[in-house]
CSV table of C-alpha atoms and ligand atoms in Angstrom, one decimal:
chain,number,residue,atom,x,y,z
A,1,MET,CA,107.5,-2.4,150.6
A,2,HIS,CA,110.5,-2.5,148.6
A,3,ASP,CA,108.4,-3.9,145.8
A,4,ARG,CA,107.4,-0.8,145.0
A,5,ILE,CA,110.4,1.1,144.7
A,6,ASN,CA,111.9,1.7,141.8
A,7,LEU,CA,115.4,3.9,141.3
A,8,HIS,CA,116.1,3.7,138.2
A,9,PRO,CA,112.6,4.7,136.7
A,10,ASN,CA,112.3,5.4,133.0
A,11,LEU,CA,110.9,9.1,133.3
A,12,ASN,CA,109.5,9.7,129.4
A,13,ASN,CA,107.3,5.8,130.2
A,14,GLU,CA,104.5,5.8,132.1
A,15,PHE,CA,103.7,2.4,131.7
A,16,ASP,CA,102.4,0.6,134.9
A,17,GLU,CA,101.4,-2.8,134.7
A,18,GLN,CA,100.2,-2.8,138.2
A,19,SER,CA,97.6,0.1,137.3
A,20,LEU,CA,93.9,-0.7,136.1
A,21,LEU,CA,92.9,0.5,132.8
A,22,PHE,CA,90.7,3.4,132.5
A,23,HIS,CA,87.6,1.6,130.8
A,24,GLU,CA,88.3,-1.3,133.5
A,25,ALA,CA,88.1,0.9,136.1
A,26,LEU,CA,84.8,2.3,134.4
A,27,GLN,CA,83.1,-1.0,133.9
A,28,ARG,CA,83.5,-2.3,136.9
A,29,ILE,CA,81.8,0.9,138.1
A,30,ALA,CA,78.9,0.4,135.7
A,31,ASP,CA,78.6,-3.2,137.1
A,32,SER,CA,78.0,-2.5,140.4
A,33,VAL,CA,75.8,0.4,140.3
A,34,LYS,CA,71.8,-0.6,140.1
A,35,PRO,CA,69.5,2.4,140.3
A,36,VAL,CA,67.6,3.7,143.4
A,37,SER,CA,64.2,2.1,143.6
A,38,GLY,CA,61.0,4.8,144.5
A,39,PHE,CA,59.1,7.4,142.3
A,40,GLU,CA,57.3,10.1,142.7
A,41,GLN,CA,54.3,11.5,140.1
A,42,CYS,CA,55.9,14.6,138.7
A,43,ASP,CA,54.1,17.8,136.8
A,44,VAL,CA,55.5,17.7,133.6
A,45,ARG,CA,57.4,21.1,133.4
A,46,GLN,CA,59.0,20.1,136.8
A,47,ALA,CA,60.0,16.8,135.0
A,48,LEU,CA,63.1,18.7,133.1
A,49,GLY,CA,66.0,17.0,133.9
A,50,ARG,CA,64.6,14.2,136.0
A,51,ILE,CA,64.6,10.9,134.7
A,52,LEU,CA,61.4,8.8,133.4
A,53,TYR,CA,60.4,5.9,135.6
A,54,ALA,CA,58.1,4.8,133.2
A,55,ASP,CA,57.7,4.3,129.6
A,56,VAL,CA,55.3,7.6,128.3
A,57,ILE,CA,52.4,6.1,125.8
A,58,SER,CA,50.6,8.1,123.5
A,59,ASN,CA,46.9,8.1,123.7
A,60,ILE,CA,46.1,9.9,120.5
A,61,ASP,CA,47.4,10.2,117.2
A,62,VAL,CA,49.7,13.7,116.7
A,63,PRO,CA,48.7,15.3,114.8
A,64,PRO,CA,44.9,13.9,115.7
A,65,TYR,CA,43.5,14.7,112.0
A,66,ASP,CA,44.7,15.5,108.8
A,67,SER,CA,45.9,19.2,108.2
A,68,SER,CA,47.4,21.4,105.9
A,69,ALA,CA,51.0,22.3,105.8
A,70,MET,CA,50.5,25.4,103.7
A,71,ASP,CA,48.1,28.4,103.3
A,72,GLY,CA,46.0,27.4,100.0
A,73,TYR,CA,42.5,25.5,98.7
A,74,ALA,CA,42.0,21.6,100.1
A,75,VAL,CA,40.8,20.3,96.8
A,76,ARG,CA,40.1,16.4,95.9
A,77,GLY,CA,42.6,14.3,94.2
A,78,ASP,CA,40.0,13.3,91.8
A,79,ASP,CA,39.6,16.7,90.3
A,80,LEU,CA,43.2,17.7,89.6
A,81,PRO,CA,43.8,18.1,85.7
A,82,PRO,CA,45.8,15.0,83.9
A,83,SER,CA,46.4,18.3,81.7
A,84,GLY,CA,45.3,21.4,81.1
A,85,GLU,CA,43.5,23.5,83.6
A,86,THR,CA,40.3,23.3,85.7
A,87,THR,CA,38.3,25.6,88.0
A,88,LEU,CA,36.8,24.9,91.0
A,89,ARG,CA,34.3,26.4,93.4
A,90,VAL,CA,35.0,27.5,96.8
A,91,ILE,CA,32.3,26.2,99.3
A,92,GLY,CA,34.0,27.5,102.5
A,93,GLU,CA,37.2,27.9,104.5
A,94,SER,CA,39.3,25.6,107.0
A,95,PHE,CA,41.0,28.0,109.3
A,96,ALA,CA,43.2,26.1,112.3
A,97,GLY,CA,40.5,26.0,115.0
A,98,HIS,CA,37.6,26.3,112.6
A,99,PRO,CA,37.3,23.3,110.4
A,100,TYR,CA,35.3,23.3,107.5
A,101,HIS,CA,32.1,21.0,108.6
A,102,ALA,CA,30.3,19.6,105.7
A,103,SER,CA,32.2,16.9,102.7
A,104,LEU,CA,33.5,18.2,99.3
A,105,GLN,CA,31.7,17.0,96.3
A,106,ARG,CA,33.1,17.1,92.9
A,107,GLY,CA,34.3,20.4,91.7
A,108,GLU,CA,34.7,21.8,94.7
A,109,CYS,CA,37.4,23.2,97.3
A,110,VAL,CA,38.3,24.9,100.5
A,111,ARG,CA,40.0,28.1,101.6
A,112,ILE,CA,42.3,26.2,104.0
A,113,MET,CA,45.1,27.6,106.1
A,114,THR,CA,48.4,25.8,107.6
A,115,GLY,CA,47.8,23.7,110.5
A,116,GLY,CA,43.9,23.8,109.3
A,117,VAL,CA,42.0,20.4,109.3
A,118,VAL,CA,41.4,19.2,105.9
A,119,PRO,CA,38.1,18.4,105.2
A,120,SER,CA,36.9,14.9,104.1
A,121,GLY,CA,36.7,14.5,100.7
A,122,ALA,CA,39.6,16.4,100.3
A,123,ASP,CA,43.2,14.6,100.1
A,124,THR,CA,45.5,17.4,98.5
A,125,VAL,CA,46.2,21.3,99.2
A,126,ILE,CA,47.4,23.6,96.2
A,127,MET,CA,49.2,26.5,97.3
A,128,GLN,CA,47.8,29.9,97.0
A,129,GLU,CA,50.6,31.0,94.9
A,130,HIS,CA,49.7,28.3,92.6
A,131,ALA,CA,45.5,28.9,92.3
A,132,LEU,CA,44.2,31.6,90.6
A,133,ARG,CA,41.6,33.4,92.6
A,134,GLN,CA,38.5,34.9,90.4
A,135,GLY,CA,35.9,35.6,93.0
A,136,GLU,CA,34.5,32.5,94.2
A,137,LYS,CA,36.1,30.0,91.8
A,138,ILE,CA,40.0,29.3,91.4
A,139,VAL,CA,41.7,28.0,88.8
A,140,ILE,CA,44.4,25.4,88.8
A,141,GLY,CA,46.6,23.7,86.6
A,142,SER,CA,48.1,20.2,86.2
A,143,SER,CA,51.2,20.3,87.7
A,144,TYR,CA,50.1,18.6,91.4
A,145,THR,CA,50.2,15.3,93.1
A,146,ARG,CA,47.5,13.4,95.2
A,147,GLY,CA,48.4,14.0,98.7
A,148,GLN,CA,50.6,17.0,98.0
A,149,HIS,CA,50.7,19.4,101.2
A,150,VAL,CA,48.6,17.5,103.5
A,151,ARG,CA,50.2,16.0,107.1
A,152,LYS,CA,48.7,13.2,107.9
A,153,ALA,CA,47.5,11.9,111.0
A,154,GLY,CA,49.8,9.7,112.9
A,155,ASP,CA,52.5,11.4,111.1
A,156,ASP,CA,54.5,12.3,114.6
A,157,ILE,CA,53.3,9.7,116.4
A,158,THR,CA,50.5,7.4,116.5
A,159,ARG,CA,48.3,6.4,119.4
A,160,ASN,CA,49.6,3.1,121.6
A,161,ALA,CA,53.5,4.5,120.7
A,162,VAL,CA,56.3,4.2,123.2
A,163,VAL,CA,57.1,8.3,122.8
A,164,LEU,CA,59.5,8.3,125.9
A,165,ALA,CA,61.8,4.8,126.8
A,166,LYS,CA,62.3,4.4,131.0
A,167,GLY,CA,65.4,5.7,131.5
A,168,ARG,CA,65.3,8.6,129.7
A,169,LYS,CA,66.6,12.2,131.0
A,170,LEU,CA,63.6,15.0,129.9
A,171,ASN,CA,64.2,17.8,127.3
A,172,PRO,CA,62.8,20.5,126.9
A,173,ALA,CA,61.5,18.9,123.1
A,174,ASP,CA,60.7,15.7,125.8
A,175,ILE,CA,58.0,18.3,128.0
A,176,GLY,CA,56.4,19.9,124.4
A,177,LEU,CA,55.9,16.0,123.4
A,178,CYS,CA,54.2,15.5,126.6
A,179,ALA,CA,52.2,18.5,126.2
A,180,SER,CA,51.1,17.5,122.4
A,181,LEU,CA,50.0,14.0,123.5
A,182,GLY,CA,48.0,16.1,126.4
A,183,ILE,CA,50.3,14.5,129.2
A,184,ALA,CA,50.3,16.7,132.4
A,185,GLY,CA,52.3,14.7,134.9
A,186,VAL,CA,54.9,11.4,134.5
A,187,GLN,CA,56.0,9.0,136.8
A,188,VAL,CA,60.2,10.2,137.6
A,189,TYR,CA,62.9,8.2,139.9
A,190,ARG,CA,62.9,9.7,143.3
A,191,ARG,CA,66.0,12.3,143.9
A,192,ILE,CA,69.3,10.5,145.0
A,193,ARG,CA,70.5,11.9,147.8
A,194,VAL,CA,74.3,12.4,147.9
A,195,ALA,CA,76.9,13.4,151.1
A,196,PHE,CA,80.6,14.3,150.8
A,197,PHE,CA,83.6,15.8,152.7
A,198,SER,CA,86.5,16.4,151.9
A,199,THR,CA,89.6,15.0,154.4
A,200,GLY,CA,92.9,16.9,154.9
A,201,ASP,CA,95.1,18.9,158.3
A,202,GLU,CA,95.4,21.5,155.9
A,203,LEU,CA,92.2,22.6,154.5
A,204,ARG,CA,90.0,25.2,155.8
A,205,SER,CA,86.2,26.2,155.1
A,206,LEU,CA,85.4,29.7,153.3
A,207,GLY,CA,85.0,32.5,156.6
A,208,GLU,CA,87.9,31.0,158.6
A,209,PRO,CA,91.6,32.5,158.1
A,210,LEU,CA,94.2,30.8,157.1
A,211,GLY,CA,97.4,29.8,158.8
A,212,GLU,CA,100.8,28.3,158.5
A,213,GLY,CA,101.1,25.5,155.8
A,214,GLN,CA,97.1,25.9,155.3
A,215,ILE,CA,94.9,26.1,152.2
A,216,TYR,CA,90.9,26.6,151.2
A,217,ASP,CA,89.1,23.8,150.5
A,218,SER,CA,88.3,24.2,147.2
A,219,ASN,CA,87.0,20.7,146.3
A,220,ARG,CA,83.9,20.7,148.3
A,221,TYR,CA,82.8,23.6,146.4
A,222,THR,CA,83.3,21.9,142.9
A,223,VAL,CA,81.8,19.1,144.0
A,224,HIS,CA,78.7,21.4,145.2
A,225,GLY,CA,78.7,22.5,142.0
A,226,MET,CA,79.0,19.6,139.9
A,227,LEU,CA,76.0,17.7,142.1
A,228,THR,CA,73.9,20.4,141.7
A,229,ARG,CA,74.1,20.7,137.9
A,230,LEU,CA,72.7,16.9,138.2
A,231,GLY,CA,69.8,17.7,140.3
A,232,ILE,CA,71.0,16.2,143.2
A,233,ASP,CA,70.3,16.7,146.8
A,234,ILE,CA,73.2,17.3,148.7
A,235,ILE,CA,74.4,16.8,152.3
A,236,ASP,CA,77.9,19.0,153.3
A,237,MET,CA,79.5,17.1,156.0
A,238,GLY,CA,82.4,19.8,155.4
A,239,VAL,CA,86.2,19.1,156.4
A,240,ILE,CA,87.5,15.7,158.3
A,241,ARG,CA,90.0,15.8,159.7
A,242,ASP,CA,92.8,12.7,158.9
A,243,ARG,CA,92.3,11.1,162.3
A,244,PRO,CA,90.8,7.6,162.1
A,245,GLN,CA,88.4,7.7,164.1
A,246,ASP,CA,87.0,10.9,162.3
A,247,VAL,CA,87.4,9.5,158.7
A,248,HIS,CA,85.3,5.8,160.5
A,249,ASP,CA,82.4,8.5,162.0
A,250,ALA,CA,81.6,10.2,159.2
A,251,PHE,CA,81.7,7.3,156.9
A,252,VAL,CA,78.9,5.9,159.4
A,253,ALA,CA,77.2,9.0,158.9
A,254,ALA,CA,77.4,9.5,155.1
A,255,ALA,CA,76.6,5.9,154.4
A,256,GLN,CA,73.2,6.5,156.9
A,257,SER,CA,72.2,9.6,155.8
A,258,ALA,CA,72.7,9.4,151.7
A,259,ASP,CA,72.5,7.2,148.5
A,260,ALA,CA,76.2,7.8,148.0
A,261,PHE,CA,78.5,9.7,149.1
A,262,ILE,CA,82.0,11.3,148.2
A,263,THR,CA,85.1,12.0,149.7
A,264,SER,CA,88.6,13.9,148.2
A,265,GLY,CA,91.8,13.4,149.3
A,266,GLY,CA,93.6,10.7,151.3
A,267,VAL,CA,93.5,8.0,149.0
A,268,SER,CA,97.2,8.1,147.5
A,269,VAL,CA,99.8,6.0,148.1
A,270,GLY,CA,100.9,5.9,151.8
A,271,GLU,CA,97.7,7.8,152.8
A,272,ALA,CA,95.3,5.1,151.5
A,273,ASP,CA,96.7,2.4,153.5
A,274,TYR,CA,95.6,4.1,156.9
A,275,ILE,CA,92.1,5.1,155.3
A,276,LYS,CA,92.5,1.1,153.4
A,277,GLN,CA,92.2,0.2,157.5
A,278,THR,CA,90.1,2.4,158.3
A,279,LEU,CA,87.4,1.4,156.1
A,280,GLU,CA,87.9,-2.4,155.9
A,281,SER,CA,85.5,-2.7,158.6
A,282,LEU,CA,82.6,-0.7,157.4
A,283,GLY,CA,82.1,-2.6,154.0
A,284,LYS,CA,83.6,-3.2,150.8
A,285,VAL,CA,86.2,-0.6,149.4
A,286,ASN,CA,88.3,-1.0,146.4
A,287,PHE,CA,91.2,1.7,146.3
A,288,TRP,CA,92.7,1.5,142.7
A,289,LYS,CA,95.6,3.0,140.6
A,290,ILE,CA,94.1,3.8,137.0
A,291,ALA,CA,96.3,4.3,134.5
A,292,MET,CA,95.3,8.0,133.6
A,293,LYS,CA,96.4,11.0,134.5
A,294,PRO,CA,94.7,13.3,136.3
A,295,GLY,CA,93.3,10.9,138.5
A,296,ARG,CA,95.4,7.9,138.8
A,297,PRO,CA,94.2,7.3,142.7
A,298,LEU,CA,90.5,6.7,142.9
A,299,ALA,CA,88.5,4.6,145.5
A,300,PHE,CA,85.3,3.0,145.1
A,301,GLY,CA,83.0,0.7,146.8
A,302,GLN,CA,79.7,0.0,149.2
A,303,VAL,CA,79.2,1.1,152.9
A,304,GLN,CA,76.6,-0.5,153.9
A,305,ASN,CA,73.4,0.4,151.2
A,306,ALA,CA,75.3,3.4,150.2
A,307,TYR,CA,77.7,3.5,146.8
A,308,PHE,CA,81.3,5.2,147.8
A,309,PHE,CA,83.6,6.7,145.8
A,310,GLY,CA,86.7,8.4,147.1
A,311,LEU,CA,88.0,11.3,145.0
A,312,PRO,CA,92.1,12.0,144.8
A,313,GLY,CA,92.4,15.8,146.4
A,314,ASN,CA,94.4,17.8,144.0
A,315,PRO,CA,91.4,19.8,142.7
A,316,VAL,CA,91.9,19.4,138.9
A,317,SER,CA,92.2,15.1,139.6
A,318,ALA,CA,89.3,15.2,141.9
A,319,MET,CA,87.1,17.4,138.5
A,320,VAL,CA,88.3,15.2,136.3
A,321,THR,CA,87.4,11.9,138.3
A,322,PHE,CA,83.9,13.1,138.8
A,323,TYR,CA,83.0,13.8,135.4
A,324,GLN,CA,84.6,10.3,134.0
A,325,PHE,CA,83.6,7.7,136.9
A,326,VAL,CA,81.1,9.2,139.2
A,327,GLN,CA,79.0,11.8,137.3
A,328,PRO,CA,77.9,8.6,134.6
A,329,ALA,CA,77.3,6.0,138.2
A,330,LEU,CA,75.5,8.8,139.7
A,331,ARG,CA,73.5,8.9,136.7
A,332,ARG,CA,73.0,5.2,136.4
A,333,LEU,CA,72.2,5.5,140.1
A,334,MET,CA,69.6,7.8,139.4
A,335,GLY,CA,67.7,5.3,136.9
A,336,GLN,CA,69.5,7.1,133.8
A,337,GLN,CA,70.0,4.6,131.2
A,338,HIS,CA,72.2,5.2,127.8
A,339,ILE,CA,74.7,7.3,129.1
A,340,THR,CA,77.4,8.6,127.2
A,341,ASN,CA,80.2,11.4,127.5
A,342,PRO,CA,79.8,12.5,124.5
A,343,SER,CA,83.1,13.7,122.4
A,344,ILE,CA,84.2,15.3,118.5
A,345,GLN,CA,87.3,14.4,116.9
A,346,VAL,CA,89.5,17.8,116.3
A,347,PRO,CA,92.2,19.4,115.5
A,348,VAL,CA,94.7,19.9,117.8
A,349,ALA,CA,96.5,23.8,117.4
A,350,THR,CA,99.4,23.8,120.0
A,351,PRO,CA,102.0,21.0,120.6
A,352,ILE,CA,101.3,18.5,122.7
A,353,LYS,CA,103.9,17.2,125.6
A,354,LYS,CA,102.6,13.6,127.1
A,355,ASN,CA,104.6,10.8,128.0
A,356,PRO,CA,103.0,6.8,127.0
A,357,GLY,CA,101.8,4.9,129.1
A,358,ARG,CA,98.4,6.6,131.0
A,359,LEU,CA,95.4,8.3,129.3
A,360,GLU,CA,95.3,11.4,129.6
A,361,PHE,CA,92.6,14.1,130.3
A,362,GLN,CA,94.1,17.3,129.5
A,363,ARG,CA,92.5,20.7,130.0
A,364,GLY,CA,91.7,22.1,126.7
A,365,ILE,CA,89.8,25.6,124.6
A,366,LEU,CA,87.5,24.7,121.8
A,367,GLU,CA,87.6,27.7,119.4
A,368,HIS,CA,87.1,28.4,115.8
A,369,THR,CA,89.9,29.4,113.5
A,370,PRO,CA,89.3,32.5,111.6
A,371,GLU,CA,88.3,30.5,108.8
A,372,GLY,CA,85.5,28.4,110.4
A,373,ARG,CA,87.4,25.1,111.3
A,374,MET,CA,87.6,24.1,114.7
A,375,VAL,CA,90.4,23.3,116.5
A,376,VAL,CA,91.3,23.1,119.8
A,377,ARG,CA,94.2,24.7,121.9
A,378,ILE,CA,95.8,23.3,125.1
A,379,THR,CA,95.6,25.6,128.1
A,380,GLY,CA,99.3,25.5,129.2
A,381,ALA,CA,100.5,23.7,132.1
A,382,GLN,CA,98.6,21.0,132.7
A,383,GLY,CA,99.6,20.6,136.9
A,384,SER,CA,96.8,18.5,138.5
A,385,HIS,CA,96.9,21.5,141.2
A,386,ILE,CA,96.1,24.4,138.8
A,387,LEU,CA,92.4,24.5,139.3
A,388,SER,CA,92.4,28.2,136.8
A,389,SER,CA,93.4,26.1,134.1
A,390,MET,CA,90.3,24.1,134.7
A,391,SER,CA,88.4,26.5,135.2
A,392,ARG,CA,89.8,28.8,131.4
A,393,ALA,CA,88.8,25.5,129.7
A,394,ASN,CA,86.0,24.7,127.9
A,395,CYS,CA,86.6,21.4,127.3
A,396,LEU,CA,88.3,18.1,127.9
A,397,VAL,CA,91.1,16.9,125.3
A,398,ILE,CA,91.8,12.9,125.8
A,399,LEU,CA,95.1,11.5,124.7
A,400,PRO,CA,95.3,7.7,124.3
A,401,LEU,CA,97.5,6.0,127.0
A,402,GLU,CA,100.3,4.7,123.7
A,403,MET,CA,100.4,8.5,122.5
A,404,GLY,CA,103.9,10.9,122.8
A,405,ASN,CA,104.5,14.2,122.3
A,406,SER,CA,103.0,14.8,119.2
A,407,ASP,CA,103.0,17.7,116.8
A,408,ALA,CA,100.2,20.8,116.2
A,409,GLY,CA,97.2,19.4,113.3
A,410,THR,CA,97.1,16.1,115.4
A,411,LEU,CA,93.5,14.6,115.3
A,412,VAL,CA,92.5,14.6,119.1
A,413,GLU,CA,89.3,13.6,120.9
A,414,VAL,CA,87.7,16.3,122.8
A,415,GLN,CA,84.9,16.3,125.6
A,416,PRO,CA,83.0,19.3,125.2
A,417,PHE,CA,81.9,20.9,128.7
A,418,GLU,CA,78.5,22.6,127.2
A,419,GLY,CA,76.1,21.3,125.1
A,420,LEU,CA,73.3,22.5,123.1
A,421,VAL,CA,70.2,21.5,125.2
B,1,AMP,P1,95.8,14.3,149.1
B,1,AMP,O1,94.9,13.6,148.3
B,1,AMP,O2,95.0,14.4,150.1
B,1,AMP,O3,97.1,13.9,149.3
B,1,AMP,O4,96.2,15.5,148.6
B,1,AMP,C1,96.8,15.9,147.5
B,1,AMP,C2,96.6,17.3,147.9
B,1,AMP,O5,95.5,18.1,147.0
B,1,AMP,C3,97.8,18.2,148.5
B,1,AMP,O6,98.2,19.2,147.6
B,1,AMP,C4,96.0,18.5,149.3
B,1,AMP,O7,96.6,19.4,149.3
B,1,AMP,C5,95.3,19.0,147.7
B,1,AMP,N1,94.2,19.3,148.3
B,1,AMP,C6,93.2,17.6,149.2
B,1,AMP,N2,92.1,18.0,149.7
B,1,AMP,C7,91.6,19.5,148.9
B,1,AMP,C8,91.1,20.3,148.6
B,1,AMP,N3,89.6,19.6,149.2
B,1,AMP,N4,90.5,21.2,148.2
B,1,AMP,C9,91.9,22.0,147.5
B,1,AMP,N5,93.4,20.8,147.9
B,1,AMP,C10,92.7,20.2,147.9
B,2,MG,MG1,95.5,14.8,152.6
């Protein structure tokens, strides 16, 4: 035990050779998590947010025919005058949903509306503003190019093209795209089931009175919210007391009922030893000290066929480690490919307090200055127990391991909480 104790620590420097780097931990998890097998057929509207199990392939060209991009007249390119003007006879009309069925002959044109089928023989559309209508005739000039204002068949998608690839998470545009192909149902990965419980003798659930030295369990509620957002089937196992047998039994039950399970608390130095012993008999569980803040301790492993994530107990640490490690891993388990947490670079509006040695996730508020530039403000105290500041924040500010105190104006990387789609 003594080699762990340092009586003369440098408190302004948090480098620790024993710690695992953030990216190493992320990579180790990514390497071991494989997608579940199992899929279901899903009505396209119900498939929003689900992960495609098979490529979606187009059976048709979209648009299926040459159509007009403008209201005007469909004409033959050969009839466009090289100079001067020409007069064409209007022989019919092609409105959206009501095509003109005959073929255009020399000197003829057809009144056409946006989305209308370009009739055979025609290949060019003249905007109505550029054509002088005279009864059943129009006069056009010479400044047009063959093929203008025509949306060619297959412009958007060609027949047999892979339009959406396996592993894609379906967004509203994708749902519309399927509809545009006439596809009413898609194959998606089955939903995954995730169990979770909190550990700690001090924790009380909602509805229970607080005794001395007790606090309400917030992590179970936070985790519930984060899992719900991912579209996961949730098994809430409540609070488990800090007793080896209880923890052991909860692990066995969780591993039997879920694809993955998550716990909070009990992974820090000291506590970890007894949990470690308890878990060693069950499967392969790693306890990592990661060079990050908050969220230094993290447990990850496999118990029977279930993946296990042991989050730290402090409420902000639990959330940050969930978003950085567990969420991408669960997405992978759900079948999703190409998983990134999008980030942007913006100047910080407030000075940054930070010691070198750990990758740090501070809570921030991303906002526009009166001049319309985007900046980020640190929320203030960054204690890993201050959940209210996580609630006020709208982003995480990611500060590199080597960075120390920094001035306002420094460019920092920011992960916004919400996206447009
Ligand atoms: P632990 O990781 O178990 O040592 O817990 C670290 C800190 O987080 C302690 O102050 C705990 O009381 C607190 N904590 C642990 N679990 C929870 C929870 N589920 N909800 C709120 N606070 C918690
Ligand atoms: Mg505890």
